[in-house]
PDB file of C-alpha atoms and ligand atoms in Angstrom:
ATOM      1  CA  MET A1428     -17.712 -24.256 -26.889  1.00  0.00           C
ATOM      2  CA  THR A1429     -17.905 -23.414 -23.159  1.00  0.00           C
ATOM      3  CA  ILE A1430     -15.969 -20.535 -21.668  1.00  0.00           C
ATOM      4  CA  ASP A1431     -14.262 -21.186 -18.318  1.00  0.00           C
ATOM      5  CA  ILE A1432     -14.627 -17.749 -16.713  1.00  0.00           C
ATOM      6  CA  PHE A1433     -12.707 -18.734 -13.533  1.00  0.00           C
ATOM      7  CA  HIS A1434      -9.764 -19.941 -15.587  1.00  0.00           C
ATOM      8  CA  MET A1435      -9.818 -16.697 -17.582  1.00  0.00           C
ATOM      9  CA  LEU A1436      -9.914 -14.613 -14.366  1.00  0.00           C
ATOM     10  CA  SER A1437      -7.029 -16.501 -12.787  1.00  0.00           C
ATOM     11  CA  GLU A1438      -4.993 -16.165 -16.014  1.00  0.00           C
ATOM     12  CA  GLU A1439      -5.712 -12.410 -16.030  1.00  0.00           C
ATOM     13  CA  SER A1440      -4.639 -12.124 -12.375  1.00  0.00           C
ATOM     14  CA  LYS A1441      -1.388 -14.014 -13.111  1.00  0.00           C
ATOM     15  CA  LYS A1442      -0.682 -11.703 -16.068  1.00  0.00           C
ATOM     16  CA  ARG A1443      -1.393  -8.648 -13.903  1.00  0.00           C
ATOM     17  CA  LYS A1444       1.001  -9.868 -11.171  1.00  0.00           C
ATOM     18  CA  ALA A1445       3.752 -10.492 -13.739  1.00  0.00           C
ATOM     19  CA  ARG A1446       3.214  -7.052 -15.318  1.00  0.00           C
ATOM     20  CA  ARG A1447       3.319  -5.411 -11.890  1.00  0.00           C
ATOM     21  CA  LYS A1448       6.490  -7.284 -10.868  1.00  0.00           C
ATOM     22  CA  GLU A1449       8.218  -6.187 -14.075  1.00  0.00           C
ATOM     23  CA  LEU A1450       7.107  -2.573 -13.615  1.00  0.00           C
ATOM     24  CA  LEU A1451       8.323  -2.406  -9.996  1.00  0.00           C
ATOM     25  CA  LYS A1452      11.620  -4.051 -10.965  1.00  0.00           C
ATOM     26  CA  THR A1453      12.316  -1.290 -13.504  1.00  0.00           C
ATOM     27  CA  ILE A1454      12.079   1.341 -10.753  1.00  0.00           C
ATOM     28  CA  GLY A1455      14.015  -0.819  -8.238  1.00  0.00           C
ATOM     29  CA  VAL A1456      11.159  -1.242  -5.754  1.00  0.00           C
ATOM     30  CA  LYS A1457      10.656  -4.434  -3.757  1.00  0.00           C
ATOM     31  CA  GLU A1458       7.204  -5.708  -2.754  1.00  0.00           C
ATOM     32  CA  TYR A1459       6.700  -6.525   0.939  1.00  0.00           C
ATOM     33  CA  PHE A1460       3.040  -7.508   0.897  1.00  0.00           C
ATOM     34  CA  SER A1461       1.472 -10.450  -0.881  1.00  0.00           C
ATOM     35  CA  GLU A1462      -1.794  -8.594  -1.556  1.00  0.00           C
ATOM     36  CA  GLY A1463      -3.286  -5.190  -1.000  1.00  0.00           C
ATOM     37  CA  ARG A1464      -5.943  -2.667  -1.835  1.00  0.00           C
ATOM     38  CA  ILE A1465      -6.110   1.115  -1.784  1.00  0.00           C
ATOM     39  CA  GLU A1466      -9.135   3.417  -1.967  1.00  0.00           C
ATOM     40  CA  ILE A1467      -9.200   7.203  -2.181  1.00  0.00           C
ATOM     41  CA  ASP A1468     -12.381   9.072  -1.287  1.00  0.00           C
ATOM     42  CA  ASN A1469     -12.284  12.059  -3.624  1.00  0.00           C
ATOM     43  CA  LYS A1470     -15.453  13.466  -2.041  1.00  0.00           C
ATOM     44  CA  ILE A1471     -13.613  14.355   1.168  1.00  0.00           C
ATOM     45  CA  CYS A1472     -10.128  14.936  -0.303  1.00  0.00           C
ATOM     46  CA  GLN A1473      -8.735  18.489   0.062  1.00  0.00           C
ATOM     47  CA  GLY A1474      -6.443  17.984  -2.920  1.00  0.00           C
ATOM     48  CA  ILE A1475      -6.538  21.514  -4.355  1.00  0.00           C
ATOM     49  CA  GLU A1476      -4.916  22.833  -1.179  1.00  0.00           C
ATOM     50  CA  CYS A1477      -2.904  19.791  -0.235  1.00  0.00           C
ATOM     51  CA  LYS A1478      -1.526  17.063  -2.592  1.00  0.00           C
ATOM     52  CA  LEU A1479       0.680  15.828   0.291  1.00  0.00           C
ATOM     53  CA  CYS A1480       0.004  12.173  -0.526  1.00  0.00           C
ATOM     54  CA  ILE A1481       1.384  12.703  -4.051  1.00  0.00           C
ATOM     55  CA  LYS A1482       4.593  14.166  -2.614  1.00  0.00           C
ATOM     56  CA  ALA A1483       4.881  11.320  -0.069  1.00  0.00           C
ATOM     57  CA  CYS A1484       4.383   8.397  -2.462  1.00  0.00           C
ATOM     58  CA  PRO A1485       7.767   6.671  -3.021  1.00  0.00           C
ATOM     59  CA  THR A1486       6.773   5.028  -6.320  1.00  0.00           C
ATOM     60  CA  ASN A1487       4.864   7.899  -8.004  1.00  0.00           C
ATOM     61  CA  ALA A1488       1.724   5.777  -7.993  1.00  0.00           C
ATOM     62  CA  LEU A1489      -0.314   8.912  -7.212  1.00  0.00           C
ATOM     63  CA  TYR A1490      -0.731  11.840  -9.569  1.00  0.00           C
ATOM     64  CA  TRP A1491      -2.927  14.906  -9.993  1.00  0.00           C
ATOM     65  CA  SER A1492      -5.190  15.011 -13.008  1.00  0.00           C
ATOM     66  CA  TYR A1493      -8.691  16.324 -13.841  1.00  0.00           C
ATOM     67  CA  GLY A1494      -8.846  18.152 -10.487  1.00  0.00           C
ATOM     68  CA  ARG A1495      -8.372  15.040  -8.348  1.00  0.00           C
ATOM     69  CA  VAL A1496      -5.863  12.524  -7.015  1.00  0.00           C
ATOM     70  CA  ASN A1497      -5.505   9.509  -9.332  1.00  0.00           C
ATOM     71  CA  LEU A1498      -3.722   6.219  -8.865  1.00  0.00           C
ATOM     72  CA  VAL A1499      -1.707   3.788 -10.978  1.00  0.00           C
ATOM     73  CA  GLU A1500      -2.545   0.718  -8.913  1.00  0.00           C
ATOM     74  CA  ASP A1501       0.216  -1.398 -10.463  1.00  0.00           C
ATOM     75  CA  LEU A1502       2.767   0.990  -8.939  1.00  0.00           C
ATOM     76  CA  CYS A1503       1.266   0.929  -5.436  1.00  0.00           C
ATOM     77  CA  ILE A1504       3.214  -1.170  -2.908  1.00  0.00           C
ATOM     78  CA  TYR A1505       0.713  -0.507  -0.063  1.00  0.00           C
ATOM     79  CA  CYS A1506       3.363   1.189   2.091  1.00  0.00           C
ATOM     80  CA  ALA A1507       0.747   3.594   3.615  1.00  0.00           C
ATOM     81  CA  ALA A1508       3.034   6.667   3.354  1.00  0.00           C
ATOM     82  CA  CYS A1509       0.082   8.458   1.734  1.00  0.00           C
ATOM     83  CA  VAL A1510      -2.179   7.650   4.717  1.00  0.00           C
ATOM     84  CA  LEU A1511       0.504   8.939   7.090  1.00  0.00           C
ATOM     85  CA  SER A1512       0.651  12.282   5.272  1.00  0.00           C
ATOM     86  CA  CYS A1513      -3.058  12.753   4.535  1.00  0.00           C
ATOM     87  CA  ILE A1514      -4.724  15.663   6.334  1.00  0.00           C
ATOM     88  CA  VAL A1515      -8.208  14.088   6.224  1.00  0.00           C
ATOM     89  CA  ASP A1516      -9.044  10.992   8.297  1.00  0.00           C
ATOM     90  CA  ASN A1517     -10.521   8.104   6.279  1.00  0.00           C
ATOM     91  CA  CYS A1518      -9.744   9.799   2.949  1.00  0.00           C
ATOM     92  CA  ILE A1519      -7.217   7.151   1.884  1.00  0.00           C
ATOM     93  CA  LYS A1520      -7.649   3.530   2.965  1.00  0.00           C
ATOM     94  CA  VAL A1521      -4.860   0.992   2.556  1.00  0.00           C
ATOM     95  CA  MET A1522      -5.428  -2.686   3.276  1.00  0.00           C
ATOM     96  CA  ARG A1523      -2.567  -5.149   2.947  1.00  0.00           C
ATOM     97  CA  LYS A1524      -1.684  -8.759   3.667  1.00  0.00           C
ATOM     98  CA  ARG A1525       1.751  -9.709   4.933  1.00  0.00           C
ATOM     99  CA  ILE A1526       3.568 -12.791   3.636  1.00  0.00           C
ATOM    100  CA  ASP A1527       2.830 -14.515   7.011  1.00  0.00           C
ATOM    101  CA  GLY A1528      -0.914 -13.944   6.422  1.00  0.00           C
ATOM    102  CA  ARG A1529      -1.402 -11.000   8.837  1.00  0.00           C
ATOM    103  CA  VAL A1530      -3.846  -8.423   7.518  1.00  0.00           C
ATOM    104  CA  GLU A1531      -3.440  -4.704   8.318  1.00  0.00           C
ATOM    105  CA  SER A1532      -5.514  -1.699   7.385  1.00  0.00           C
ATOM    106  CA  PHE A1533      -4.931   2.036   7.747  1.00  0.00           C
ATOM    107  CA  SER A1534      -7.141   5.031   7.090  1.00  0.00           C
ATOM    108  CA  LYS A1535      -5.788   7.556   9.617  1.00  0.00           C
ATOM    109  CA  PRO A1536      -2.219   8.826  10.207  1.00  0.00           C
ATOM    110  CA  SER A1537      -2.484   7.741  13.881  1.00  0.00           C
ATOM    111  CA  GLU A1538      -2.933   4.082  12.795  1.00  0.00           C
ATOM    112  CA  ALA A1539       0.195   4.211  10.610  1.00  0.00           C
ATOM    113  CA  VAL A1540       2.150   5.888  13.463  1.00  0.00           C
ATOM    114  CA  LYS A1541       0.984   3.164  15.895  1.00  0.00           C
ATOM    115  CA  LEU A1542       2.357   0.484  13.555  1.00  0.00           C
ATOM    116  CA  LEU A1543       5.724   2.291  13.277  1.00  0.00           C
ATOM    117  CA  GLN A1544       5.924   2.481  17.082  1.00  0.00           C
ATOM    118  CA  THR A1545       5.107  -1.241  17.393  1.00  0.00           C
ATOM    119  CA  ILE A1546       7.865  -2.063  14.897  1.00  0.00           C
ATOM    120  CA  SER A1547      10.488   0.059  16.671  1.00  0.00           C
ATOM    121  CA  SER A1548       9.558  -1.260  20.114  1.00  0.00           C
ATOM    122  CA  GLY A1549       9.764  -4.806  18.679  1.00  0.00           C
ATOM    123  CA  LYS A1550      13.267  -4.022  17.369  1.00  0.00           C
ATOM    124  CA  ARG A1551      14.257  -2.584  20.776  1.00  0.00           C
ATOM    125  CA  VAL A1552      13.104  -5.779  22.550  1.00  0.00           C
ATOM    126  CA  THR A1553      15.115  -7.929  20.113  1.00  0.00           C
ATOM    127  CA  LEU A1554      18.252  -5.797  20.627  1.00  0.00           C
ATOM    128  CA  VAL A1555      17.968  -5.788  24.434  1.00  0.00           C
ATOM    129  CA  SER A1556      17.361  -9.540  24.584  1.00  0.00           C
ATOM    130  CA  ARG A1557      20.416 -10.075  22.338  1.00  0.00           C
ATOM    131  CA  VAL A1558      22.595  -7.958  24.652  1.00  0.00           C
ATOM    132  CA  PHE A1559      21.388  -9.684  27.859  1.00  0.00           C
ATOM    133  CA  ARG A1560      21.163 -13.218  26.478  1.00  0.00           C
ATOM    134  CA  ARG A1561      22.684 -15.751  28.887  1.00  0.00           C
TER     135      ARG A1561
HETATM  136  S1  LIG B 799      -3.168  13.987   1.297  1.00  0.00           S
HETATM  137 FE1  LIG B 799      -5.329  13.435   1.528  1.00  0.00          FE
HETATM  138  S2  LIG B 799      -6.424  15.358   1.411  1.00  0.00           S
HETATM  139 FE2  LIG B 799      -4.373  15.737   0.612  1.00  0.00          FE
HETATM  140  S3  LIG B 799      -4.558  15.426  -1.614  1.00  0.00           S
HETATM  141 FE3  LIG B 799      -3.951  13.477  -0.737  1.00  0.00          FE
HETATM  142  S4  LIG B 799      -5.880  12.371  -0.381  1.00  0.00           S
HETATM  143 FE4  LIG B 799      -6.376  14.541  -0.654  1.00  0.00          FE
HETATM  144  S1  LIG B 800       0.353   3.101  -0.334  1.00  0.00           S
HETATM  145 FE1  LIG B 800       2.457   3.833  -0.717  1.00  0.00          FE
HETATM  146  S2  LIG B 800       2.851   3.275  -2.827  1.00  0.00           S
HETATM  147 FE2  LIG B 800       0.633   3.143  -2.554  1.00  0.00          FE
HETATM  148  S3  LIG B 800      -0.127   5.119  -3.205  1.00  0.00           S
HETATM  149 FE3  LIG B 800       0.191   5.221  -0.993  1.00  0.00          FE
HETATM  150  S4  LIG B 800       2.252   6.060  -0.749  1.00  0.00           S
HETATM  151 FE4  LIG B 800       2.068   5.357  -2.875  1.00  0.00          FE
END
């Protein structure tokens, strides 16, 4: 009997997505990104004095255990709130893909702030053009 490893991997990924969807539904959180990845560099983390990312995470995906920040990846929605609050540049990296295919990545608070500014200036342009539409 031959084992189709690609089929098994895709089945596992489908099961993981379904499990994740169910989990997020129970806490009333909606997913905005089709895919994502998060990495935490515990070598440069100042967790003992800080833990700000844990306080900032809206889904409780981050927790403190064994003297370091840990992650429940199925609860992470790649919102980048942890990057925004982290006191060490490049300590947390969040990469995410929007539904329209755009890929974004953040590893410094300044990058997350820049995105927020782009979004609010985009909203301002839409509002102004609505008001002055001929
Ligand atoms: S905010 Fe950054 S430095 Fe602070 S505990 Fe979290 S990962 Fe570590
Ligand atoms: S990206 Fe958002 S959901 Fe994921 S760990 Fe960071 S703060 Fe929590």
